[in-house]
Coordinates of C-alpha atoms in Angstrom, one line a residue:
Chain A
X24 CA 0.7 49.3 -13.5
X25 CA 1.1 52.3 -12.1
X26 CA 1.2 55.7 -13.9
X27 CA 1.4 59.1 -13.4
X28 CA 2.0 62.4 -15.6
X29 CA 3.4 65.7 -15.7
X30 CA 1.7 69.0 -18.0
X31 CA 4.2 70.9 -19.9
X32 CA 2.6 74.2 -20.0
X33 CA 3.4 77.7 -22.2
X34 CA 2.9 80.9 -20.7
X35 CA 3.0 83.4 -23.8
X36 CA 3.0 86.3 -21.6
X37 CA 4.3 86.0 -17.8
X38 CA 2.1 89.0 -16.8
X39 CA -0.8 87.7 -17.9
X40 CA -0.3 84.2 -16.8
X41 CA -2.8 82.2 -19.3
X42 CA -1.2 79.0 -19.5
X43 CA -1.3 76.3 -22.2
X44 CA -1.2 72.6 -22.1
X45 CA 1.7 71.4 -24.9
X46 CA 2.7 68.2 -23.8
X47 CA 2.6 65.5 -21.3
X48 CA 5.4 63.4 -20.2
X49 CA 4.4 59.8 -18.8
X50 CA 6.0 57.8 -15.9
X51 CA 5.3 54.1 -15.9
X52 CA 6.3 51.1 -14.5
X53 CA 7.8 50.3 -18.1
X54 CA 9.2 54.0 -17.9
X55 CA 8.9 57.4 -19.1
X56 CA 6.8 58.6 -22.5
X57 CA 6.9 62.4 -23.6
X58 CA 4.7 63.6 -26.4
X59 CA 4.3 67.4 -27.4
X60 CA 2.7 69.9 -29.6
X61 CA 3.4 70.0 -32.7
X62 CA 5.8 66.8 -32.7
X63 CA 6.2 64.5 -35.4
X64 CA 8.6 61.5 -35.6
X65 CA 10.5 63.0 -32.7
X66 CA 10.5 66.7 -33.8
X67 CA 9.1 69.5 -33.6
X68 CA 7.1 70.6 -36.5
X69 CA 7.8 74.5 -37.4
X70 CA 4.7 74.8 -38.9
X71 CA 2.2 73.8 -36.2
X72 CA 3.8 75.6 -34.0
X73 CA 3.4 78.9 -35.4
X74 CA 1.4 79.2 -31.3
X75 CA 5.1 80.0 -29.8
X76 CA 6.6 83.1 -29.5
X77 CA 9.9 81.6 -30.5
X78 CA 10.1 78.1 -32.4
X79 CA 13.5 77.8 -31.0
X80 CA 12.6 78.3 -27.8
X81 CA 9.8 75.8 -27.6
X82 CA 12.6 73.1 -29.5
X83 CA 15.2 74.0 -26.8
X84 CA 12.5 73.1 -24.2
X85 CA 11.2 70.0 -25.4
X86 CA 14.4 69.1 -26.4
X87 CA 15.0 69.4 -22.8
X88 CA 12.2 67.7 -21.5
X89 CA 12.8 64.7 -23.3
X90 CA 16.4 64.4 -23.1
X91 CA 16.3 64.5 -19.1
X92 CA 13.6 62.2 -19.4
X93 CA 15.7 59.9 -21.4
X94 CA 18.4 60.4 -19.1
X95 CA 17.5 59.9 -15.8
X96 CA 14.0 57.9 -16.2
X97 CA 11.7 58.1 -13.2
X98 CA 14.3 60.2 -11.3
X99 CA 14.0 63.4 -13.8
X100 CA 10.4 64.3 -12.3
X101 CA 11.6 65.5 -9.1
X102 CA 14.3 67.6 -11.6
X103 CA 11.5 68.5 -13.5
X104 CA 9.1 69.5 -10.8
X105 CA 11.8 71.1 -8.4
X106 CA 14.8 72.6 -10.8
X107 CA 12.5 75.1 -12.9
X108 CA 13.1 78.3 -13.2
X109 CA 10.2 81.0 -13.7
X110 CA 10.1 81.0 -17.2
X111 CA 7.4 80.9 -20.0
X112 CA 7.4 76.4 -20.1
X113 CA 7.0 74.8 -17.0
X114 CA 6.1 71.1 -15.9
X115 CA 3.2 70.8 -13.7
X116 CA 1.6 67.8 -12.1
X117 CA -1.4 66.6 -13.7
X118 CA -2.4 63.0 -12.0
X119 CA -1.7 59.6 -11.4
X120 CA -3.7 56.4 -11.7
X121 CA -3.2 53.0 -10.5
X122 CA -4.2 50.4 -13.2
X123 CA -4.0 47.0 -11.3
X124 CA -3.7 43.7 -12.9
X125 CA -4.8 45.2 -16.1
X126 CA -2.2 45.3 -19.0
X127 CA -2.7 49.0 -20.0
X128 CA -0.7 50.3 -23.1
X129 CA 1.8 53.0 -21.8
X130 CA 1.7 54.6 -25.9
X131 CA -2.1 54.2 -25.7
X132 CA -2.1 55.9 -22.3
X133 CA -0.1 58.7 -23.4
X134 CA -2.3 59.4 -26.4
X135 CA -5.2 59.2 -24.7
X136 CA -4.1 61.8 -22.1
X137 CA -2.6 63.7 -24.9
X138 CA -5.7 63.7 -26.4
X139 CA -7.4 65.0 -23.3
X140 CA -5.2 67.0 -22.2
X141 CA -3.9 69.4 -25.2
X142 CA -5.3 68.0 -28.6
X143 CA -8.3 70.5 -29.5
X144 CA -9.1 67.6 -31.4
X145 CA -9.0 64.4 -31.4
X146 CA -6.2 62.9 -34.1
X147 CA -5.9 59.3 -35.1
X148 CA -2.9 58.9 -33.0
X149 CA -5.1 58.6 -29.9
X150 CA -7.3 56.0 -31.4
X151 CA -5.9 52.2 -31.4
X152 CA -5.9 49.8 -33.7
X153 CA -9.1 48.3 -32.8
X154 CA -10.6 51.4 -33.3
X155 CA -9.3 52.7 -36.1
X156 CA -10.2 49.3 -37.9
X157 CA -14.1 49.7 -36.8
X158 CA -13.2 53.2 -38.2
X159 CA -12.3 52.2 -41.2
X160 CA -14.6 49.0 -41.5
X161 CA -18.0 51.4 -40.8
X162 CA -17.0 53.5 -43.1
X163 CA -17.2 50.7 -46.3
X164 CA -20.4 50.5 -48.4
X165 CA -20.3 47.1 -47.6
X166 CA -20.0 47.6 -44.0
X167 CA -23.4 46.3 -43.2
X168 CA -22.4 42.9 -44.5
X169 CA -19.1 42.8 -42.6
X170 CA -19.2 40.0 -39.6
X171 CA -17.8 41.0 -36.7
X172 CA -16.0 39.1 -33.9
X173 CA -16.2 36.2 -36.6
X174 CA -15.4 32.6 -34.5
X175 CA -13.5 30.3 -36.5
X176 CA -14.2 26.6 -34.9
X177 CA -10.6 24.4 -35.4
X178 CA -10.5 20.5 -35.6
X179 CA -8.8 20.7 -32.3
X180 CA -10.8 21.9 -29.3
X181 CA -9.9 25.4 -29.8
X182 CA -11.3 28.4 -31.4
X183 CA -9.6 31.4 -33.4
X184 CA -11.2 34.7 -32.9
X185 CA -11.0 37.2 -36.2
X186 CA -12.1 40.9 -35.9
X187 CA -13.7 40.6 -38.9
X188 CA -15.3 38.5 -42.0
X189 CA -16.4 39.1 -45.1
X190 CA -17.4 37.1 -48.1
X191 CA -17.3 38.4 -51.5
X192 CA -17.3 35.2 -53.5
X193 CA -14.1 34.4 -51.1
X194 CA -13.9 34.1 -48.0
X195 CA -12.1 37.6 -46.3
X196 CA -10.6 37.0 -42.5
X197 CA -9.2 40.4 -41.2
X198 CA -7.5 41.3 -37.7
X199 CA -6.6 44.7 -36.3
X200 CA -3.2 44.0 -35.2
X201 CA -1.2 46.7 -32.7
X202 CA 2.5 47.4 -33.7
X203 CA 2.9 50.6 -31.6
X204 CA 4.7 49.4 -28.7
X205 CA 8.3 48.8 -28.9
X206 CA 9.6 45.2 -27.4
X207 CA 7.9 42.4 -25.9
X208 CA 4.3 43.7 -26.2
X209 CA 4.4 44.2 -29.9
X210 CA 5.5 41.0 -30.4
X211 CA 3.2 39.1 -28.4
X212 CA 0.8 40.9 -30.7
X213 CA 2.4 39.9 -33.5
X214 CA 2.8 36.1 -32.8
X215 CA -1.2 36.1 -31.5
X216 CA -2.1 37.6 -35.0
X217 CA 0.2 35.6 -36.8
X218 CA -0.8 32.3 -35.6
X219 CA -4.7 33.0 -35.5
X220 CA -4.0 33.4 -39.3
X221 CA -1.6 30.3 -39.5
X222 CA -5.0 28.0 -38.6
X223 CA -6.7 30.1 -40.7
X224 CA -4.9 29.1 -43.4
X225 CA -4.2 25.2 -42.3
X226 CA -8.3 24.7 -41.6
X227 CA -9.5 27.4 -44.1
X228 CA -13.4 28.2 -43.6
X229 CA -14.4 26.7 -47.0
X230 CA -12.2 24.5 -48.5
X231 CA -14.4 25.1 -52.0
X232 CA -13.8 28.8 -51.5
X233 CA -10.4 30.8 -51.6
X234 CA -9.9 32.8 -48.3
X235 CA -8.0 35.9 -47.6
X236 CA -6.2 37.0 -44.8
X237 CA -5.7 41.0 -44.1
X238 CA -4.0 42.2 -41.2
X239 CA -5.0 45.6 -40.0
X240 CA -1.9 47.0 -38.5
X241 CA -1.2 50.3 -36.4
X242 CA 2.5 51.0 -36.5
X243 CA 4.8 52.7 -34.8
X244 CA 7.7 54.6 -36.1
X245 CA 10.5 52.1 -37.5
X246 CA 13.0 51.2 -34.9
X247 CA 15.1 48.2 -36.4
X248 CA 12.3 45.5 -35.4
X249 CA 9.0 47.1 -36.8
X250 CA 10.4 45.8 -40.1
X251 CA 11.3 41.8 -38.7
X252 CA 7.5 41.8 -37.3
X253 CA 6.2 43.2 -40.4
X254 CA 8.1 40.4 -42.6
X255 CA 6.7 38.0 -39.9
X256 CA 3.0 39.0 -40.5
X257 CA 3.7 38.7 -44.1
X258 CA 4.2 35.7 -44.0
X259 CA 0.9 34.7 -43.0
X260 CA -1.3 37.1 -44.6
X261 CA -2.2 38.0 -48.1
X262 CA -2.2 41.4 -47.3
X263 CA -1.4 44.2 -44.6
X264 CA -3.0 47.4 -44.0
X265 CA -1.9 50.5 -42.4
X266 CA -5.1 51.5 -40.5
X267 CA -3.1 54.9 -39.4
X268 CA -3.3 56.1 -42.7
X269 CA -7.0 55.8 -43.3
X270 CA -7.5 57.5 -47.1
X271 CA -4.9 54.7 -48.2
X272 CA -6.5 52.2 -45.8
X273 CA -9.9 52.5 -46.8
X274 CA -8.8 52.6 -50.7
X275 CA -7.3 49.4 -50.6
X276 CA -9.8 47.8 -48.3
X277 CA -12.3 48.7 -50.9
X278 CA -10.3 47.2 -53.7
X279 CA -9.7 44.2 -51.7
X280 CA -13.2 43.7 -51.0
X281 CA -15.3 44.1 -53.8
X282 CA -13.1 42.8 -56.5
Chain B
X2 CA 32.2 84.4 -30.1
X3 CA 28.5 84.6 -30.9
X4 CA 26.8 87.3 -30.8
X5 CA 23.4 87.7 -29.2
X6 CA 20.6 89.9 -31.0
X7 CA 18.1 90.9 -28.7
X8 CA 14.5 92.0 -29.5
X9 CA 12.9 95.6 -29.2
X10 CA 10.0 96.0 -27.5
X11 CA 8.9 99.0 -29.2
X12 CA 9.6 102.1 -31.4
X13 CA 9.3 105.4 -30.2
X14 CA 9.7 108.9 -31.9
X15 CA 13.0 110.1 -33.8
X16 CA 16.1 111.8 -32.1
X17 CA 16.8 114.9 -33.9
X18 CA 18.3 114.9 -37.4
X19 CA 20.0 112.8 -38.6
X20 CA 21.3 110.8 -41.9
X21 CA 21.2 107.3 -39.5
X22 CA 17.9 108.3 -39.0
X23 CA 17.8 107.0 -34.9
X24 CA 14.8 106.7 -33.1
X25 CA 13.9 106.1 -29.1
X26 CA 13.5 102.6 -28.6
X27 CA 13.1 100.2 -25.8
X28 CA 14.4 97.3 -24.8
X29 CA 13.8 94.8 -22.3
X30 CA 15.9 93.8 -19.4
X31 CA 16.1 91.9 -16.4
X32 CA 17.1 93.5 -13.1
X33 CA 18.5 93.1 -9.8
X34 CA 18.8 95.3 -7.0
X35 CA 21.3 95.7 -4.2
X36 CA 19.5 94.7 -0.9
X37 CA 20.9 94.8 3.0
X38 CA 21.4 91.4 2.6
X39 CA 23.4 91.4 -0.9
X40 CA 24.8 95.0 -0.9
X41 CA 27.1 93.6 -4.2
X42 CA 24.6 92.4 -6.5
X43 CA 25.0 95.4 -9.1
X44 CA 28.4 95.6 -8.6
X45 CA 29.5 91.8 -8.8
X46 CA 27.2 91.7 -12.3
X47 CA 28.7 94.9 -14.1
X48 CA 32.4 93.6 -12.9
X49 CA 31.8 90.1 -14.0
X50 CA 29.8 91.0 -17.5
X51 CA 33.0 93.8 -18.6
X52 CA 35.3 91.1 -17.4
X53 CA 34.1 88.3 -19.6
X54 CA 33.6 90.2 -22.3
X55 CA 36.9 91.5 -22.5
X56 CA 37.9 87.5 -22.8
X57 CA 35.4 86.9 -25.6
X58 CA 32.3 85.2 -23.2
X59 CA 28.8 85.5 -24.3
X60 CA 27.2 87.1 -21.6
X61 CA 24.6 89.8 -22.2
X62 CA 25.1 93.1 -22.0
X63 CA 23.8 95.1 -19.1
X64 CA 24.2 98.3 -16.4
X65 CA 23.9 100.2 -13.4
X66 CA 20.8 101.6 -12.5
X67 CA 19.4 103.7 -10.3
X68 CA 15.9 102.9 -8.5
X69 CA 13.1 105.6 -7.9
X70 CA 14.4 105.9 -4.0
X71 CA 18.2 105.6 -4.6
X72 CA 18.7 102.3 -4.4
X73 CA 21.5 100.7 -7.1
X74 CA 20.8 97.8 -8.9
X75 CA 22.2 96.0 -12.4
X76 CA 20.3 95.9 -15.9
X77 CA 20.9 92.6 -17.8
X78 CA 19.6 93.1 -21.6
X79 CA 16.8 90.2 -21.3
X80 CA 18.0 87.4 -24.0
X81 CA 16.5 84.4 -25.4
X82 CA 14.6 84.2 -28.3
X83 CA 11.2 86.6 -28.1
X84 CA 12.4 87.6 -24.7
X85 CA 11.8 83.7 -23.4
X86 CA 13.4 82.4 -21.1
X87 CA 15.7 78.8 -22.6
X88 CA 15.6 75.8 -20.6
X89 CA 18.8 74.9 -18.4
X90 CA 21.8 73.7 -20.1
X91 CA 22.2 70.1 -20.4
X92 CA 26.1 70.3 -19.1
X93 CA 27.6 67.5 -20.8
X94 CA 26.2 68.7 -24.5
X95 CA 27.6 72.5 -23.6
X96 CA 30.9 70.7 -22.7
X97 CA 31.0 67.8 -25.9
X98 CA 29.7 70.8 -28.4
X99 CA 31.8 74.0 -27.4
X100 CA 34.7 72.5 -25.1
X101 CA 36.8 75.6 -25.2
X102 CA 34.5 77.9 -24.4
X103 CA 32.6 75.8 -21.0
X104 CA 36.7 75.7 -20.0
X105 CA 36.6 79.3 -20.5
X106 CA 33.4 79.6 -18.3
X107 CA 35.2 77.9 -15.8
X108 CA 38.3 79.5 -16.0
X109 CA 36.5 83.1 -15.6
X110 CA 35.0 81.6 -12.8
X111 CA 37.9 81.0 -11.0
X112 CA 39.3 84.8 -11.9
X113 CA 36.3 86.1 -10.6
X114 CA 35.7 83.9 -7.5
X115 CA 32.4 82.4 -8.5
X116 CA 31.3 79.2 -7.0
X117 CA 28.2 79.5 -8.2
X118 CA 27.8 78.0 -11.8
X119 CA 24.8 75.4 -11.7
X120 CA 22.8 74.5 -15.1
X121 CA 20.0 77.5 -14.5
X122 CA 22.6 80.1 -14.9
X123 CA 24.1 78.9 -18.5
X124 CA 22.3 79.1 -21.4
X125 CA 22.6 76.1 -24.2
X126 CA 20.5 74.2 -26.4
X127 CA 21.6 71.7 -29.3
X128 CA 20.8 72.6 -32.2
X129 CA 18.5 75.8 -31.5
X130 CA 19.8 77.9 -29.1
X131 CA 23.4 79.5 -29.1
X132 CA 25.3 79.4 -25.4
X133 CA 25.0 82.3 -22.9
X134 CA 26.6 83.0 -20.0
X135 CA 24.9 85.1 -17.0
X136 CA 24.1 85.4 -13.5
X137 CA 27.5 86.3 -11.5
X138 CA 25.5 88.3 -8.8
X139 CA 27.5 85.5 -6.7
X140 CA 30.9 85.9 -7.9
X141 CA 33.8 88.6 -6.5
X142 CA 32.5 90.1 -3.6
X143 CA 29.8 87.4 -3.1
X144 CA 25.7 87.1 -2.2
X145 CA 25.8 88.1 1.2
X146 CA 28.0 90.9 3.0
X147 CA 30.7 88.5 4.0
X148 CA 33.8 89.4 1.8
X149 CA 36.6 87.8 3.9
X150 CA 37.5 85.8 0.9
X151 CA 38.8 88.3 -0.9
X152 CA 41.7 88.1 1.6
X153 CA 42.7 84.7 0.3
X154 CA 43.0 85.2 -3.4
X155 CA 45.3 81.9 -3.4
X156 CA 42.2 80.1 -2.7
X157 CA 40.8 78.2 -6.2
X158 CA 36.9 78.6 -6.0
X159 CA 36.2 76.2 -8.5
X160 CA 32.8 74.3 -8.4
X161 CA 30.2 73.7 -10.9
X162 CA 28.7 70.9 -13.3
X163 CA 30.6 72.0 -16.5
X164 CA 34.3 71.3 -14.3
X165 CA 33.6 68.4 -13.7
X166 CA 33.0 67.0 -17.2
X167 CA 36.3 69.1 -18.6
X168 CA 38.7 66.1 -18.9
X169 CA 41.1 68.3 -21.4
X170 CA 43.4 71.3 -20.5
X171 CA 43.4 73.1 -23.8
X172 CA 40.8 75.7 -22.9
X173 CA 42.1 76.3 -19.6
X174 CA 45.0 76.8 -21.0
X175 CA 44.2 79.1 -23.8
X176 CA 41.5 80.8 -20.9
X177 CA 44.2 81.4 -18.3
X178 CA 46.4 83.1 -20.9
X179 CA 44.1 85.1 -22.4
X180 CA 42.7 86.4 -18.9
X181 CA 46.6 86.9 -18.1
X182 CA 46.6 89.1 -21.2
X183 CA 44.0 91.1 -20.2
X184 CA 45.5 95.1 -19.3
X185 CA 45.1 95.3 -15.4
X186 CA 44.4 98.9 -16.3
X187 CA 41.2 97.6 -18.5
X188 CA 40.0 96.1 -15.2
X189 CA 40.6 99.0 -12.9
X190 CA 38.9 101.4 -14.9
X191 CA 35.6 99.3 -14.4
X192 CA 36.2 98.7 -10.6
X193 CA 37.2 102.8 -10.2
X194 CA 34.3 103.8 -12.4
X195 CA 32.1 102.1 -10.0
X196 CA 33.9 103.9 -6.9
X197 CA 33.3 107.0 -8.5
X198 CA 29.9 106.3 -9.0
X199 CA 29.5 105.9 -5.3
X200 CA 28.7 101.9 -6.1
X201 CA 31.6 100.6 -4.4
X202 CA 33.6 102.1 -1.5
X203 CA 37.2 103.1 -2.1
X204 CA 37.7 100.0 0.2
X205 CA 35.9 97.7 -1.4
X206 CA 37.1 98.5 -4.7
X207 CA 40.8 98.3 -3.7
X208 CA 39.8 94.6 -2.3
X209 CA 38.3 93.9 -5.5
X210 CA 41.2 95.2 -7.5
X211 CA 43.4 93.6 -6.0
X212 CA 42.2 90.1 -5.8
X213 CA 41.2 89.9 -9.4
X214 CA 45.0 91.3 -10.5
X215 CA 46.2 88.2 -8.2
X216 CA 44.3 85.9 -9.6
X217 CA 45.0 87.4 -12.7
X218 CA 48.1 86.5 -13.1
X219 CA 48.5 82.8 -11.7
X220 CA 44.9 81.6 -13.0
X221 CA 46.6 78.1 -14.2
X222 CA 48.1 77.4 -11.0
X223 CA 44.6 78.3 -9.3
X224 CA 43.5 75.7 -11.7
X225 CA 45.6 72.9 -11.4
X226 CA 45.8 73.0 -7.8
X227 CA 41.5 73.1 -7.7
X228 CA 42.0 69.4 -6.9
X229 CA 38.4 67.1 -7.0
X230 CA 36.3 70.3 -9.2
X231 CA 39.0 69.2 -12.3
X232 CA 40.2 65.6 -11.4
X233 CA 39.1 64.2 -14.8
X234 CA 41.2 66.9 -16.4
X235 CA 44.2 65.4 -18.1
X236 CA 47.1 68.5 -17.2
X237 CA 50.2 69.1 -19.8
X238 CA 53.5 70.2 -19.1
X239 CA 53.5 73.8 -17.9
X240 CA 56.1 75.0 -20.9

């Protein structure tokens, strides 16, 4: 995959000249991500971005940004680059990478360069779900006593890998489980996680036992399908866990685990 | 018509007594000065900006200036919010949101000759930033020294993103006839100000006068006969 990226930049003052990173917009083979200070859900949050000199402004241009972006795809960085005005936002270049055979996240990409590039710190949005499950796992009393990377031999010649085990007088089978992508790649995801825990539950661990299945899921905002794949994991698990929201995550988890 | 509120840049003392109580202020401004190459720049802004504000466009206020060795140049009260620049205008939510008024920027830019409306010199944003109209250091008399056109006022000049998405005539219509109702003696009273300011040359502003006062009065034929700039617009019967 190839990628490259673009630095939205603010200039408070244009005599001064002291720019700051606010956003980076991502062109992929699978097209073009944006994400920006202060954004949430797609808009610009007023009170984290008390930095601007106008709020409007800095709507206006990211507004901008992303509906060009949205409009002409790959085509819009030349715009970008080439049709700006001296003003206090630009666009500058900031790299490109080629990624190879490698299947590389574009939203994991963008956070991670988001996070590099204009995060002062680090937020859970740059984290995966992998992550934010070993997060959330390490951070359990009983987190010592957690098996990791827990091989579940079938009758068949075949093996089903689970993130995690953990016994508590039952027998608890959890896998981190990214939703963040939109399209094919959550859904391959999904059907990997879902069937994993579908032998789970046809050749259970110890049939004298009772077993638990808990997907950890990262999601992604709701776009018409993050609810179908959610019903489909449901389906298959006893319970599913938001591992973004990591007070309620690790609540739960606890409650789960040592009752 | 909106209006724009611009920002001061500072206080200064009070002017004498007074029960309004005024004080020196400043403002800030953007300006542009006549040059060998574009003797018209001042003039062609303070023409176009007391034009289109007699026809209700938002363009910012602005004025002749002098420079420290003579030379004549235009102030444009610097807008945007904080004194920020706004992005370009995304043409085709200018044209869905406020379709009278981008067939009024249009229709001005016929009067006035200016072929050159692009997105950088329109000001729009949905939802956060109210339109503007500026830059017409182009229009009547042109960038360069070359003013020949002003011989062919039957000529349309038409050209720009936001005429191409106009697919309606009801602002050009209700454009043309409110630029026809504008008082020719409101428009020579700019162009002679500027003569007697030594800004324009009695030549020059006779050209000028005369051009607009053609155009003036015929605007919707100029329009209708721009041909590919306004294909997609669907024309009435002239009544």
């Amino acid at each position: 995959m190839n990628a490259r990226w673009l630095i939205a930049k603010y200039m408070p003052d244009l005599t001064r000249r002291e720019p700051v990173n606010v956003g980076v917009v991502l062109y992929t083979d699978d097209g073009v991500l944006s994400r920006f200070r202060a954004e949430r859900d797609g808009k610009i949050d007023g009170r984290s971005a008390r930095w601007a000199g106008s709020l409007d402004n800095y709507k206006a241009w990211t507004d901008y940004w992303s509906e060009l972006t949205a409009g002409r795809g790959a085509a819009s960085w030349d715009v970008l680059l080439h049709d700006r005005p001296e003003s206090n936002y630009v666009v500058e270049v900031g790299g490109e990478r080629l990624f190879g055979n490698d299947a590389t996240d574009p939203h994991a990409l963008l956070d991670r360069l988001y996070a590099w590039l204009v995060d002062d710190e680090p937020s859970d949005t740059a984290l995966s779900a992998a992550e934010l499950s070993e997060s959330l796992i390490s951070g359990l009393p009983i987190a010592a006593r957690v098996q990791r990377n827990y091989r579940l031999e079938l009758p068949t010649p075949d093996i089903v890998m689970f993130d995690y085990r953990y016994d508590n007088g039952r027998v608890n089978l959890m896998q981190s489980v990214s939703l963040t992508l939109e399209g094919a790649r959550s859904w391959s995801a999904l059907h990997a996680a879902a069937w994993s825990f579908e032998q789970a539950k046809n050749h259970p661990v110890d049939p004298h036992r009772g077993q638990r299945a808990i997907g950890l899921v990262k999601l992604r905002p709701e776009d018409g399908e993050l609810g179908r794949q959610l019903e489909v994991l449901d389906e298959q698990v006893d319970e599913v866990i938001d591992v973004g929201d990591e007070d309620a995550a690790a609540s739960r988890l606890s409650v789960l685990l040592t009752a | 018509m909106h209006l724009e509120i611009f920002t001061i840049d500072a206080f200064g003392p009070a002017v004498g007594g007074s029960a309004t109580a005024p004080r020196y202020c400043q403002l800030g401004g953007v300006i542009k000065l006549d040059t060998d190459a574009a003797p018209y720049t001042a003039a062609n802004e303070l023409i176009c900006a007391r034009l289109a504000s007699m026809i209700g466009l938002p363009v910012p206020p602005g004025t002749i200036v002098r420079g420290d060795n003579g030379e004549t140049g235009y102030v444009s009260l610097r807008f945007g919010r904080a004194g920020e620049q706004p992005p370009p205008v995304i043409p085709e939510h200018f044209v869905e949101d406020h379709p009278d008024l981008a067939a009024g920027v249009v229709a001005f830019d016929c009067w006035v000759g200016n072929t050159d409306r692009h997105n950088q010199n329109l000001a729009y944003s949905r939802g956060n930033l109210p339109p503007v109209v500026f830059d017409h250091s182009h229009a009547l008399f042109g960038g360069g020294t070359d003013t020949s056109h002003l011989n062919r006022p039957e000529d349309p000049r038409v050209n720009g993103s936001i005429a191409r998405l106009l697919t309606s005539d009801a602002g050009l219509r209700l454009y043309a006839e409110r630029i026809g109702s504008v008082p020719q003696i409101l428009v020579q009273l700019v162009i002679r100000e500027l003569e007697s300011q030594e800004v324009l040359s009695p030549e020059d502003a006779n050209l000028a006068g005369e051009f607009l006062e053609t155009r003036r009065g015929k605007l919707l034929e100029l329009l209708q006969s721009a041909g590919e700039p306004l294909s997609a617009v669907q024309w009435g019967m002239n009544l």
